[in-house]
Coordinates of C-alpha atoms and ligand atoms in Angstrom, one line a residue:
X1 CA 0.0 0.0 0.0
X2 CA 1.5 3.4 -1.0
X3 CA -0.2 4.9 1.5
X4 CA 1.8 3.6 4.4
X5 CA 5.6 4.6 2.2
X6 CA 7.8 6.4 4.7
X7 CA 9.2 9.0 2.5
X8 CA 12.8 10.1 2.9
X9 CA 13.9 13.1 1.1
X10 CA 17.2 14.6 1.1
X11 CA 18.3 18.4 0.7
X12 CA 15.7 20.6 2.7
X13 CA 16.5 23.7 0.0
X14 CA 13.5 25.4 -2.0
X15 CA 12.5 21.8 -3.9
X16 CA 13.3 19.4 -0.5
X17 CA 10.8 22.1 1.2
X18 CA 8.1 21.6 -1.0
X19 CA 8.2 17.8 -1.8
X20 CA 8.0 17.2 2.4
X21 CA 4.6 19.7 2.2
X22 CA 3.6 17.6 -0.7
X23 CA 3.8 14.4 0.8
X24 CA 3.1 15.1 4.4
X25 CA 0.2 17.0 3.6
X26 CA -1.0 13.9 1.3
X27 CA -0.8 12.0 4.7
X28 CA 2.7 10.2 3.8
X29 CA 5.2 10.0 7.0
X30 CA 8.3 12.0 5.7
X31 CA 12.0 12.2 7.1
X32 CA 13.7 15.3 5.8
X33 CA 17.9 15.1 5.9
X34 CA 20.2 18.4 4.8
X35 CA 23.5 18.1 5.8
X36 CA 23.6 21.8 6.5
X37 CA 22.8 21.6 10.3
X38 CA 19.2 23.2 11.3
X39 CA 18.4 23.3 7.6
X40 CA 15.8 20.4 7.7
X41 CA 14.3 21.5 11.0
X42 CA 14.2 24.5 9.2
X43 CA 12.2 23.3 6.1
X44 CA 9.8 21.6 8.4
X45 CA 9.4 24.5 10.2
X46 CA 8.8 26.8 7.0
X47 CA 6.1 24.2 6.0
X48 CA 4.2 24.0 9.2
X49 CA 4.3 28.2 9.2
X50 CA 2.8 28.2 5.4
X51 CA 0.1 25.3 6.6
X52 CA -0.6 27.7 10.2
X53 CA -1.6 30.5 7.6
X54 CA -3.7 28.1 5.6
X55 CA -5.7 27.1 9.2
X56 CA -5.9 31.1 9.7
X57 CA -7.7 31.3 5.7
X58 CA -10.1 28.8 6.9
X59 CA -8.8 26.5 4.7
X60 CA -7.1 23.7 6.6
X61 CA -8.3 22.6 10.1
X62 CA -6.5 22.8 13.2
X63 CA -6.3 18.9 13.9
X64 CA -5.5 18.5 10.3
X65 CA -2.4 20.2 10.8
X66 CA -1.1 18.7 13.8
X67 CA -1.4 15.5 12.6
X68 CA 0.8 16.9 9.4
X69 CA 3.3 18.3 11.7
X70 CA 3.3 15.4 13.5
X71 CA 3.9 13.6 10.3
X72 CA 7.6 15.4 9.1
X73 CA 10.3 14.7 11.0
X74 CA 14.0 15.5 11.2
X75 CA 16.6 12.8 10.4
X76 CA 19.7 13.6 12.4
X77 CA 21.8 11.6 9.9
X78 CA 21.3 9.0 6.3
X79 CA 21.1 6.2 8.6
X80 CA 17.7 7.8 10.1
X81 CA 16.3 7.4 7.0
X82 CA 16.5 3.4 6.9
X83 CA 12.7 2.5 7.0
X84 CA 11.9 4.7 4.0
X85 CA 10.4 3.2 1.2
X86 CA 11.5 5.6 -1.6
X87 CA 14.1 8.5 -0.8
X88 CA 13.8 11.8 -3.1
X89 CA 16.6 13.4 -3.8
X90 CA 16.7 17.0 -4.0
X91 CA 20.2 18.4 -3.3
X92 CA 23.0 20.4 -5.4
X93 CA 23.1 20.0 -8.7
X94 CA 26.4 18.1 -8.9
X95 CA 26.4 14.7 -10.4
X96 CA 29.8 13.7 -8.2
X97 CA 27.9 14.4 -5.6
X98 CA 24.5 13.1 -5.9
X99 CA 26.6 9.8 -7.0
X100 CA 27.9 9.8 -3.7
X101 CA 24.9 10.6 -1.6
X102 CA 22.9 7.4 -3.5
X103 CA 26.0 4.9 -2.9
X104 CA 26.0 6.3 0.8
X105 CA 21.7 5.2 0.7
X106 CA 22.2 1.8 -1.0
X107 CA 24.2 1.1 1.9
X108 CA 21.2 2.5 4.8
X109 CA 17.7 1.7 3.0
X110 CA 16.2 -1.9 2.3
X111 CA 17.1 -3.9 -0.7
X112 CA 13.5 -3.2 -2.3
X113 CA 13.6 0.5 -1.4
X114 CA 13.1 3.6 -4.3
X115 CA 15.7 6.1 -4.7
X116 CA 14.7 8.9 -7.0
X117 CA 16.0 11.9 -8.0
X118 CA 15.2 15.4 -8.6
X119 CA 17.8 16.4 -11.1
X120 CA 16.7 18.9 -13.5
X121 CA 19.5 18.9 -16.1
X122 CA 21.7 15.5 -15.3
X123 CA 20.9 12.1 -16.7
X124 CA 19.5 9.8 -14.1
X125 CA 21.1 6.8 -15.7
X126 CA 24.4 8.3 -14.7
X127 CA 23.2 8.6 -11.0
X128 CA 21.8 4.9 -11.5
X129 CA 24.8 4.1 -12.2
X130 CA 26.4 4.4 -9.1
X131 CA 24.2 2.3 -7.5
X132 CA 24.6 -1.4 -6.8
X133 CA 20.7 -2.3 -7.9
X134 CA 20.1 0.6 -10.9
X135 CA 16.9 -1.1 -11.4
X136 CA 15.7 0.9 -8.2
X137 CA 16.8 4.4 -9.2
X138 CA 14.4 7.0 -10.9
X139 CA 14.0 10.4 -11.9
X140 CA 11.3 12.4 -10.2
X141 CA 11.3 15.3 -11.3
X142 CA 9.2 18.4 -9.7
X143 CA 8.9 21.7 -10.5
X144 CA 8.9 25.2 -8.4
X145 CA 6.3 25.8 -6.0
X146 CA 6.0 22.4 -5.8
X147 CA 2.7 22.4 -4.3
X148 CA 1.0 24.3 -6.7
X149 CA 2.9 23.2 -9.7
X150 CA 0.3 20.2 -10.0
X151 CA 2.7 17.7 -12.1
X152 CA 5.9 15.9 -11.7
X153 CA 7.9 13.9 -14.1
X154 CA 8.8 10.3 -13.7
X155 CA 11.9 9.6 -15.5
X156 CA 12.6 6.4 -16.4
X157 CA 16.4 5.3 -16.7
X158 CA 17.4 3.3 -18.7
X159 CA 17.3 -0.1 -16.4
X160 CA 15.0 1.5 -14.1
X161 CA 12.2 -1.2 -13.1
X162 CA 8.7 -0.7 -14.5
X163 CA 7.3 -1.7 -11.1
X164 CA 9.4 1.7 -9.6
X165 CA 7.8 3.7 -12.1
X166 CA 4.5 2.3 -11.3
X167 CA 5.0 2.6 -7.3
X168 CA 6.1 6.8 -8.1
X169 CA 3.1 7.3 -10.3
X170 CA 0.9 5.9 -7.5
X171 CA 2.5 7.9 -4.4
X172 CA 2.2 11.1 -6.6
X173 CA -1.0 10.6 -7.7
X174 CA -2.1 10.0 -4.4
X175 CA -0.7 13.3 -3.4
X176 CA -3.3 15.1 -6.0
X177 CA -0.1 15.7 -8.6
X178 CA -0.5 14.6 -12.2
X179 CA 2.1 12.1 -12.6
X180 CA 3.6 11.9 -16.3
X181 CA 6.2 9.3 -17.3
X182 CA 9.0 10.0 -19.5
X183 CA 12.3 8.4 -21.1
X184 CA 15.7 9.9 -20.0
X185 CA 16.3 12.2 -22.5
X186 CA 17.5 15.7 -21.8
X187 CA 15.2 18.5 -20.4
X188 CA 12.9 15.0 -20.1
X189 CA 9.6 16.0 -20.7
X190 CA 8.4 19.5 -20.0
X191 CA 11.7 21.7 -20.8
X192 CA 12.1 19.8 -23.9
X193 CA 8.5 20.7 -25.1
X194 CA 9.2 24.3 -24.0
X195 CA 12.3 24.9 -26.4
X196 CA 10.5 25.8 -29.1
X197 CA 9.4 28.9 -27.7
X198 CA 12.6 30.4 -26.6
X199 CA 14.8 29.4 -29.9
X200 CA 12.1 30.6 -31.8
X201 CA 11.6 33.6 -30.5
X202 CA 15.3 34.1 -29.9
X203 CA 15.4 33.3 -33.8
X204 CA 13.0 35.8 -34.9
X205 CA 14.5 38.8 -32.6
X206 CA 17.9 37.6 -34.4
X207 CA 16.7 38.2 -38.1
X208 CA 15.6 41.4 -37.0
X209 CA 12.0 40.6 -37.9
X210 CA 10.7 42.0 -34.7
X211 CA 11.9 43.6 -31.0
X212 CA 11.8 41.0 -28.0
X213 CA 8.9 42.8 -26.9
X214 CA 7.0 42.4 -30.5
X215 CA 7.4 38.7 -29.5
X216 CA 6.1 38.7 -26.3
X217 CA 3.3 41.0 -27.2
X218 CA 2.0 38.8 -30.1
X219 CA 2.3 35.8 -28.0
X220 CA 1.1 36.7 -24.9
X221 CA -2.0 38.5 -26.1
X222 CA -2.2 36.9 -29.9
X223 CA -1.9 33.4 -28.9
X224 CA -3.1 33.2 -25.4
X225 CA 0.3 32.1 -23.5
X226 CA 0.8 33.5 -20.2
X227 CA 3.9 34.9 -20.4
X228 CA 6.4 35.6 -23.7
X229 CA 10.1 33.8 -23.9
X230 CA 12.1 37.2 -23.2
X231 CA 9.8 37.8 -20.5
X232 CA 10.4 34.0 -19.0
X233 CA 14.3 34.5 -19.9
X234 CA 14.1 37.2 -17.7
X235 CA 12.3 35.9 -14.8
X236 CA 14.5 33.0 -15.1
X237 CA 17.8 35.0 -15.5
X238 CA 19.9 34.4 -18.9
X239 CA 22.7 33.2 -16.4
X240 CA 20.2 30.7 -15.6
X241 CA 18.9 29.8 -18.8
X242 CA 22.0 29.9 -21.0
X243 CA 23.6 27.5 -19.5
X244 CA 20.4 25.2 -19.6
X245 CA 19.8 26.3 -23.6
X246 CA 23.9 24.8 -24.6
X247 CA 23.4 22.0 -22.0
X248 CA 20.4 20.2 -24.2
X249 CA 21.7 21.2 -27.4
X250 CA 24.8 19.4 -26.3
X251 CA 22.9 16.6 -25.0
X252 CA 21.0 16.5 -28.0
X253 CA 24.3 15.9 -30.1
X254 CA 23.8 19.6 -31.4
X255 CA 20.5 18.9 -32.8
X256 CA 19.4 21.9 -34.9
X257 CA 16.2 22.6 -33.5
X258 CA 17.6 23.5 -30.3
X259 CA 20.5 25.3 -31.3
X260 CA 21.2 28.1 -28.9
X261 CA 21.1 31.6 -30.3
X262 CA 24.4 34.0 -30.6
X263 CA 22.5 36.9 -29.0
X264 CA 23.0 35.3 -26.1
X265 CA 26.4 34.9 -24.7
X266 CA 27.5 38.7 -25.5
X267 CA 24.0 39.3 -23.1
X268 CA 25.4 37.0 -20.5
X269 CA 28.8 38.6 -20.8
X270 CA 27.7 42.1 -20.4
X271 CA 25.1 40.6 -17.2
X272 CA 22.1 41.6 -19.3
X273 CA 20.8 38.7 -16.5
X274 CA 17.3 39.7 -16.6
X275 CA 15.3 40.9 -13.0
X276 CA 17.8 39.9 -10.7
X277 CA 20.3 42.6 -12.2
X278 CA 17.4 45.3 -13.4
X279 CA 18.8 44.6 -17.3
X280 CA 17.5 42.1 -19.4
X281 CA 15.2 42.3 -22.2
X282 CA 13.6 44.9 -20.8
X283 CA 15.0 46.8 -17.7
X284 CA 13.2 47.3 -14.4
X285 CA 13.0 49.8 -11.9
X286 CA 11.9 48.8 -8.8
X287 CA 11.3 45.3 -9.9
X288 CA 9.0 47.1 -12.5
X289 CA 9.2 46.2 -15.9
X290 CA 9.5 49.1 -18.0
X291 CA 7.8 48.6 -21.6
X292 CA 8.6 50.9 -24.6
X293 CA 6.1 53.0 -25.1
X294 CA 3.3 52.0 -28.1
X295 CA 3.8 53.7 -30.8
X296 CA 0.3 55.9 -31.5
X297 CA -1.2 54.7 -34.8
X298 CA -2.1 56.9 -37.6
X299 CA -5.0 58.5 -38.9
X300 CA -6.8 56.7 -41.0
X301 CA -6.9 57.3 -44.7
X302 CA -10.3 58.7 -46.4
X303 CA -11.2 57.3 -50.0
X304 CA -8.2 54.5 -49.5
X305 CA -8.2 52.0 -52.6
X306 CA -8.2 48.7 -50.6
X307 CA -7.7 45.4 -52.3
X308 CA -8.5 42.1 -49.8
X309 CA -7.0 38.6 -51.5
X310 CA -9.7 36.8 -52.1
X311 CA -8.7 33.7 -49.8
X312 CA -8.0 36.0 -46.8
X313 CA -9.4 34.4 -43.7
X314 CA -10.3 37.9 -41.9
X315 CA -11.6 39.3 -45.4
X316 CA -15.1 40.3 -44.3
X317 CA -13.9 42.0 -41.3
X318 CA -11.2 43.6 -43.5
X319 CA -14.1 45.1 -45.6
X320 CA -15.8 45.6 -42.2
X321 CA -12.9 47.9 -41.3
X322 CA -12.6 49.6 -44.3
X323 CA -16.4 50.6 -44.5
X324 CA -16.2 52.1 -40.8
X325 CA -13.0 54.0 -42.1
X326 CA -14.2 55.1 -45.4
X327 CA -12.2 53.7 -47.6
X328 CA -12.9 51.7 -50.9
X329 CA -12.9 48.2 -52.0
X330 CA -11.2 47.6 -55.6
X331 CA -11.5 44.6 -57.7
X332 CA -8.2 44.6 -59.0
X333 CA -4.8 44.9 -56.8
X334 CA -3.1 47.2 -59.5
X335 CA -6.0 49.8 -58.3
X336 CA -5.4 49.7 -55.3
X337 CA -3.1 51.7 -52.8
X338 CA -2.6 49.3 -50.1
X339 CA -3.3 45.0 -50.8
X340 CA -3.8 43.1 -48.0
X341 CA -3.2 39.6 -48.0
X342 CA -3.2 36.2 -45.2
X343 CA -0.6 33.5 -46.3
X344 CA 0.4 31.0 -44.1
X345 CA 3.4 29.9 -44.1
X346 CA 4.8 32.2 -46.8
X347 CA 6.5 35.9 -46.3
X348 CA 5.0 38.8 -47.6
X349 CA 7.4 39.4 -50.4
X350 CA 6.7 36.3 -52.2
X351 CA 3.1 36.5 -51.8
X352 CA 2.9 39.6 -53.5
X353 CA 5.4 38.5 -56.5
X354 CA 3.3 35.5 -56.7
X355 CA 0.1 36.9 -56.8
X356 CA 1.6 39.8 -59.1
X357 CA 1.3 42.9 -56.5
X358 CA 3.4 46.1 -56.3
X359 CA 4.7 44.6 -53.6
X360 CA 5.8 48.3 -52.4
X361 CA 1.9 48.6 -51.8
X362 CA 1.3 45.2 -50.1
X363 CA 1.4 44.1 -46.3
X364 CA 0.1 41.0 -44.8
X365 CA -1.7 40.0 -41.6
X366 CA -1.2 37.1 -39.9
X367 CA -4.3 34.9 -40.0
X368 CA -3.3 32.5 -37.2
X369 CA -4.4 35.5 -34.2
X370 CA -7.8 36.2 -34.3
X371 CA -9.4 39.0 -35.5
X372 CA -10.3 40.4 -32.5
X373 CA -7.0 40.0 -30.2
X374 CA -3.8 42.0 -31.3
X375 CA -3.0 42.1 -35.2
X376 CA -0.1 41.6 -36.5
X377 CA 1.0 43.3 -39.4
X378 CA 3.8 42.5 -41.7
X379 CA 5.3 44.2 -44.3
X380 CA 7.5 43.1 -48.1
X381 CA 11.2 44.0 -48.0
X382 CA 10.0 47.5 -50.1
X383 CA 6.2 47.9 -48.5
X384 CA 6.1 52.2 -48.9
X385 CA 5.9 54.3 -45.7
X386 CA 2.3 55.3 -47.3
X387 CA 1.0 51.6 -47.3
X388 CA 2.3 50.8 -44.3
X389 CA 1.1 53.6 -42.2
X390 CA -2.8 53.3 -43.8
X391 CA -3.0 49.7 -43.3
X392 CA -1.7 50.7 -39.6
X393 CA -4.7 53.2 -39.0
X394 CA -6.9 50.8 -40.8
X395 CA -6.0 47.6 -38.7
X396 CA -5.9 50.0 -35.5
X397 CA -9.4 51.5 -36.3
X398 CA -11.7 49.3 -34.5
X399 CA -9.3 49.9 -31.0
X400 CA -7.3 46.9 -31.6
X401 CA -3.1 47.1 -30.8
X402 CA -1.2 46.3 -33.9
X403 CA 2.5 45.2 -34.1
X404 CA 4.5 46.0 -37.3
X405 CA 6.9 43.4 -38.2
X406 CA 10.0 42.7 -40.8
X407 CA 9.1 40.0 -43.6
X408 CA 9.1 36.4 -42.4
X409 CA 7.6 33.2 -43.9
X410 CA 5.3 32.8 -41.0
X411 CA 4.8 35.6 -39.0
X412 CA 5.9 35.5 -35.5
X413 CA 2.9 33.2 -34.4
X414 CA 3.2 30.7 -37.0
X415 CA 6.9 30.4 -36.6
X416 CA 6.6 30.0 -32.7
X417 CA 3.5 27.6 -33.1
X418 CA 4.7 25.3 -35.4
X419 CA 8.0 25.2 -33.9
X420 CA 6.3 24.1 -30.5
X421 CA 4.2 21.4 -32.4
X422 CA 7.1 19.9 -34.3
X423 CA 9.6 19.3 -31.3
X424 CA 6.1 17.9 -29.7
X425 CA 6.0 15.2 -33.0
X426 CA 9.4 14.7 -31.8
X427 CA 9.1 13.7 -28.3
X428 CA 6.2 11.5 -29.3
X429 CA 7.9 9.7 -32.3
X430 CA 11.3 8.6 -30.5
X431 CA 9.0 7.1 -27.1
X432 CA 9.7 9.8 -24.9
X433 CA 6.7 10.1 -23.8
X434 CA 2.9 9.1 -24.6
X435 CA 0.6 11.7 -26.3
X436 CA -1.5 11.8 -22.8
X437 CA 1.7 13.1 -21.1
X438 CA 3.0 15.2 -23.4
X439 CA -0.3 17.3 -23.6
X440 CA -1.3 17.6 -19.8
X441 CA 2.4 17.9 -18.8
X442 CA 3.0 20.8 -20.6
X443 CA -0.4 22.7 -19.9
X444 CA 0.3 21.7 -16.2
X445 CA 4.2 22.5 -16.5
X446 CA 4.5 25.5 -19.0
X447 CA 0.6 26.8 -18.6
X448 CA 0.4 26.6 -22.4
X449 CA -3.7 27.2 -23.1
X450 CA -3.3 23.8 -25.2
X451 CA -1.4 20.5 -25.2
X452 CA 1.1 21.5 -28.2
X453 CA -0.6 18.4 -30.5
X454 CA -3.8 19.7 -30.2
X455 CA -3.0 23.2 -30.7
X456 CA -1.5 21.3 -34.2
X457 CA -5.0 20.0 -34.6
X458 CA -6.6 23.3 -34.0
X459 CA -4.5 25.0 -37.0
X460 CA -4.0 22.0 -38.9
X461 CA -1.6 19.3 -39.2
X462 CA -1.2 20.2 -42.8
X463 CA -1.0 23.7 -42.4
X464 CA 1.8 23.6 -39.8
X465 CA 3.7 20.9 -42.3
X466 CA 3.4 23.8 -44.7
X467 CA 4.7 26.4 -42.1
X468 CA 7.7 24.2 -41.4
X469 CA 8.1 23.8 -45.2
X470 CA 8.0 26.8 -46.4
X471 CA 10.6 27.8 -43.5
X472 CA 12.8 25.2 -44.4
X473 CA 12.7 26.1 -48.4
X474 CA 13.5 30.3 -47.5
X475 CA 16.4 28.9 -44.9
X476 CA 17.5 25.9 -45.8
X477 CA 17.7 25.4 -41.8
X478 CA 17.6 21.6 -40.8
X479 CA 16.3 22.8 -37.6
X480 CA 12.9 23.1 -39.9
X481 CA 12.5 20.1 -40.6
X482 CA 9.1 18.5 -40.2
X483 CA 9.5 15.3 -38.5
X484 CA 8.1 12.2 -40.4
X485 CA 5.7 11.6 -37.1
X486 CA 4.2 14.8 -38.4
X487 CA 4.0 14.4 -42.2
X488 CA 2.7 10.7 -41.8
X489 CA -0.3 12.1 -40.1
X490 CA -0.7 14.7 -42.5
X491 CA -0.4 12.4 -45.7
X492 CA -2.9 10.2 -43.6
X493 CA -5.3 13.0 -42.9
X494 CA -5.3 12.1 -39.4
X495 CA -5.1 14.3 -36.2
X496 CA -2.2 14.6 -34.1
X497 CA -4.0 13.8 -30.6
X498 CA -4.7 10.3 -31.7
X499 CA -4.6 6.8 -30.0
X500 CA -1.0 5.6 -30.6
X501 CA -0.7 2.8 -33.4
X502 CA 0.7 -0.5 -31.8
X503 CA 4.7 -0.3 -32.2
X504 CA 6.2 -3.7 -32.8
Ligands
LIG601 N1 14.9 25.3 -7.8 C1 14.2 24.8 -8.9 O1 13.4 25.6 -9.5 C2 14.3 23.4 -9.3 C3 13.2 22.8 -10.1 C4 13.3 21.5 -10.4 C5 14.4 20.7 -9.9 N2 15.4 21.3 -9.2 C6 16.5 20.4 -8.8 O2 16.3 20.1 -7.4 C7 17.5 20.0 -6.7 C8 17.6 20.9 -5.6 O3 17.4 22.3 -6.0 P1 17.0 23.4 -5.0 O4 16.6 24.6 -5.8 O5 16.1 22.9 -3.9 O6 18.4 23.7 -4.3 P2 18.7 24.5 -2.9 O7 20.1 25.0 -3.1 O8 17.6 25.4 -2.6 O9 18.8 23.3 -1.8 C9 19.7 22.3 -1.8 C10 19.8 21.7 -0.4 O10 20.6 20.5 -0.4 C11 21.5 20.5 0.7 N3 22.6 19.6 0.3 C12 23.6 19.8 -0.5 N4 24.4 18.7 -0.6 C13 23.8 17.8 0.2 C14 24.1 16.4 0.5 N5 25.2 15.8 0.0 N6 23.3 15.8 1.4 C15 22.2 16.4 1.9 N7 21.9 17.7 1.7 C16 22.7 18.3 0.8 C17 21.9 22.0 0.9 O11 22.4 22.2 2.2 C18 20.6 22.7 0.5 O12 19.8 22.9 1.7 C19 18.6 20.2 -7.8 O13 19.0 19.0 -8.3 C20 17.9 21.1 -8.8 O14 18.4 20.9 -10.1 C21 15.3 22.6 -8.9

């Protein structure tokens, strides 16, 4: 019964902290060891002070606490923590070290005890290693707060036993966490999922197609995520996330797609850190961020010749626009003073060449956002001042912010999106992790509004193949590439949140 599991866990620091309130609250006995003296009494005494408040919310009762208090307890030394039934790990991030620590618990714990760890970046088969029975040792991997960051990672290792991965999914589970499993690859589960937005994003301020805040705006209040990468770079620090960005292209063998950007080391260099030195993407005063000012949109132009491609997806509210404004549909693009047109996938340039515009009159909006969130506008390599500044006032009429961007074959939304949903096709098609897992694990772990497949299924999987395409054709960048996972399911006209087909 995993109910009855003493739980040992070692290093009483911000994670050990929160893994003994997990647990103990959850109604598990729990041991804490630090071998800082004081520090685990410490922890415990941190946890029973955040619980005390939640009695004085009404939220928790008074017995129900003592019996939680009652329930962590200091070990004095390892050998304390002998009658445990799984130890968690959660010390320095040092794999010397955390080698030694789980040779040192092989040596105090039962023969059929669980030792897991809590490594973020290291590979827990190296840990296992260490260890006399490997078979016993597993990731499990929590993120910060850990009580209200509602999902952990179990990692299996490579000879980790099935029955250990089954006995941390149940004692997690128990303790109201969504418990995914995945293989021991780097950044396991959730950071690996969450690439796509910084390298995208890094990629797109590189090429000078927009400003780190451009990104952040069209993400954040285009597509619904809660925060935009130079935002989360600078919560995190770039220190911070630097080192973690080479680390998993490394332990990727340099694989493309998560090649690190070179905007980045001169940043670190200079300690362009993020909120912890006042200087990041944006600077802060006070802890403020300090945003650069919108820029006020223009007046909008009276008797405007306005041509709308005829396969636009916001066409009628184009025309919707232009009526309110005052400004006149033509039939025929070489009439008009500004075209507008919605590719997806392509840049603005080559629509317009295609399609035979003056492309020094065209822009494009990205159809991906809808209509009524922020707009982004994107201009040819030659769109006129003119053009640009009346399709500005005319996108801008109805209230709505717009951002101006650079050319790009997909926008800054379609990049980002179909970036996320490849590495997604990615983690599924090598085993990493089921579909299940990969979608509630990186709502639960990176907020995302969607799982990152179904937010494929919501575009399209054969519009996001297309995206990828035509990004790979303008760059020639393997990093592009869609994976075959993907372009199977698009040549079979099937979804990407699908039952997964037997594997032999
Ligand atoms: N902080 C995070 O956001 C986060 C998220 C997920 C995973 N992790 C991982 O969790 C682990 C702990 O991170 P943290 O942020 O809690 O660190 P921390 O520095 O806050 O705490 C580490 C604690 O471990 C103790 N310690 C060090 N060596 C020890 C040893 N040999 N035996 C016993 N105790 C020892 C220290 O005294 C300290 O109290 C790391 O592996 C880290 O990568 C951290």
């Amino acid at each position: 019964m995993t109910d009855k599991i003493t739980i040992g866990v070692v290093g009483a620091g911000a994670m050990g902290r929160g893994i003994i309130q997990l647990y103990a609250q959850a109604g598990f006995p729990v041991r804490s060891f630090d071998t800082q003296p004081g520090a685990a009494a410490k922890a415990i005494d941190h946890v029973a002070g955040m619980l005390r408040r939640s009695v004085e919310r009404g939220k928790l009762t008074a017995e129900a606490l003592q019996s939680i208090v009652a329930r962590m307890n200091v070990a004095e030394g390892l050998d304390a923590l002998s009658g445990c039934g799984i130890v968690i790990e959660a010390i320095v991030e040092d794999l010397t070290i955390k080698r030694d620590l789980f040779r040192a618990l092989e040596a105090v714990v039962a023969s059929d005890a669980i030792l897991a760890t809590n490594t973020s970046s290291l590979t827990v088969s190296e840990i296992a290693a260490a260890c006399a029975r490997p078979e016993r040792v597993a990731g499990l991997h929590f993120f910060n707060p850990v009580p209200l960051m509602k999902v952990a990672e179990v990692v299996a290792a490579v000879l980790t036993a099935p029955a250990v991965v089954g006995t941390l999914v149940s004692v997690t589970e128990a303790a109201g966490h969504r418990a995914v499993v995945t293989a021991d690859q780097p950044g396991f589960l959730v950071n690996h999922a969450g690439r796509g937005l910084y390298t995208e994003g890094l990629r797109i301020v590189e090429e000078q197609i927009a400003s780190a805040a451009d990104v952040d705006d069209v993400l954040r209040e285009g597509l619904g995520f809660r925060m935009g990468p130079f935002e989360l770079l600078d919560l995190t620090g770039l220190d911070v996330s630097s080192r973690v960005m080479a680390s998993i292209y490394e332990q990727f063998q340099q694989e493309p797609r998560f090649r690190p950007s070179s905007l980045v080391p001169p940043r670190v260099a200079a300690g362009l850190f993020g909120r912890k030195t006042g200087n990041g993407w944006y600077r802060y005063d006070d802890g403020r961020q300090i945003r650069p000012e919108p820029k006020p949109a223009p007046a909008p132009v009276s008797d405007l010749k306005l041509w709308v491609a005829p396969d636009a997806d916001h066409a009628a509210a184009f025309r919707r626009l232009a009526a309110q404004t005052g400004a006149i549909e033509v039939l025929r693009p070489e009439d008009a003073d500004l075209a507008i047109v919605q590719p997806w996938g392509q840049d603005t340039t080559t629509t317009s060449l295609a399609l035979g515009i003056d492309p020094t009159r065209c822009v494009a909006v990205d159809p991906l956002i809808a209509f009524d969130r922020r707009r982004t506008l994107m201009l040819t390599a030659v769109t006129a001042p003119a053009a640009r500044d009346a399709a500005h006032a005319l996108l801008a009429s109805d209230g709505r912010a717009v951002t101006i961007i650079n050319d790009s074959s997909g926008f800054i939304a379609q990049r980002v999106i179909a970036t996320i949903v490849n590495i997604a096709t990615n983690i599924v098609q090598p085993g990493i992790a089921s579909v299940a897992d990969l979608e509630v694990s990186v709502q639960l772990g990176l907020g995302y509004p969607h799982g990152p497949l179904a937010w494929g299924d919501k575009i399209g999987p054969g519009r996001i193949a297309a995206i990828l395409r035509a990004q790979f054709e303008a760059t020639h960048d393997p990093r592009y590439r869609p994976t075959p996972w993907l372009l199977r399911r698009v040549d079979l006209g099937l979804p990407l949140v699908t039952p997964e087909a037997p594997r032999c």
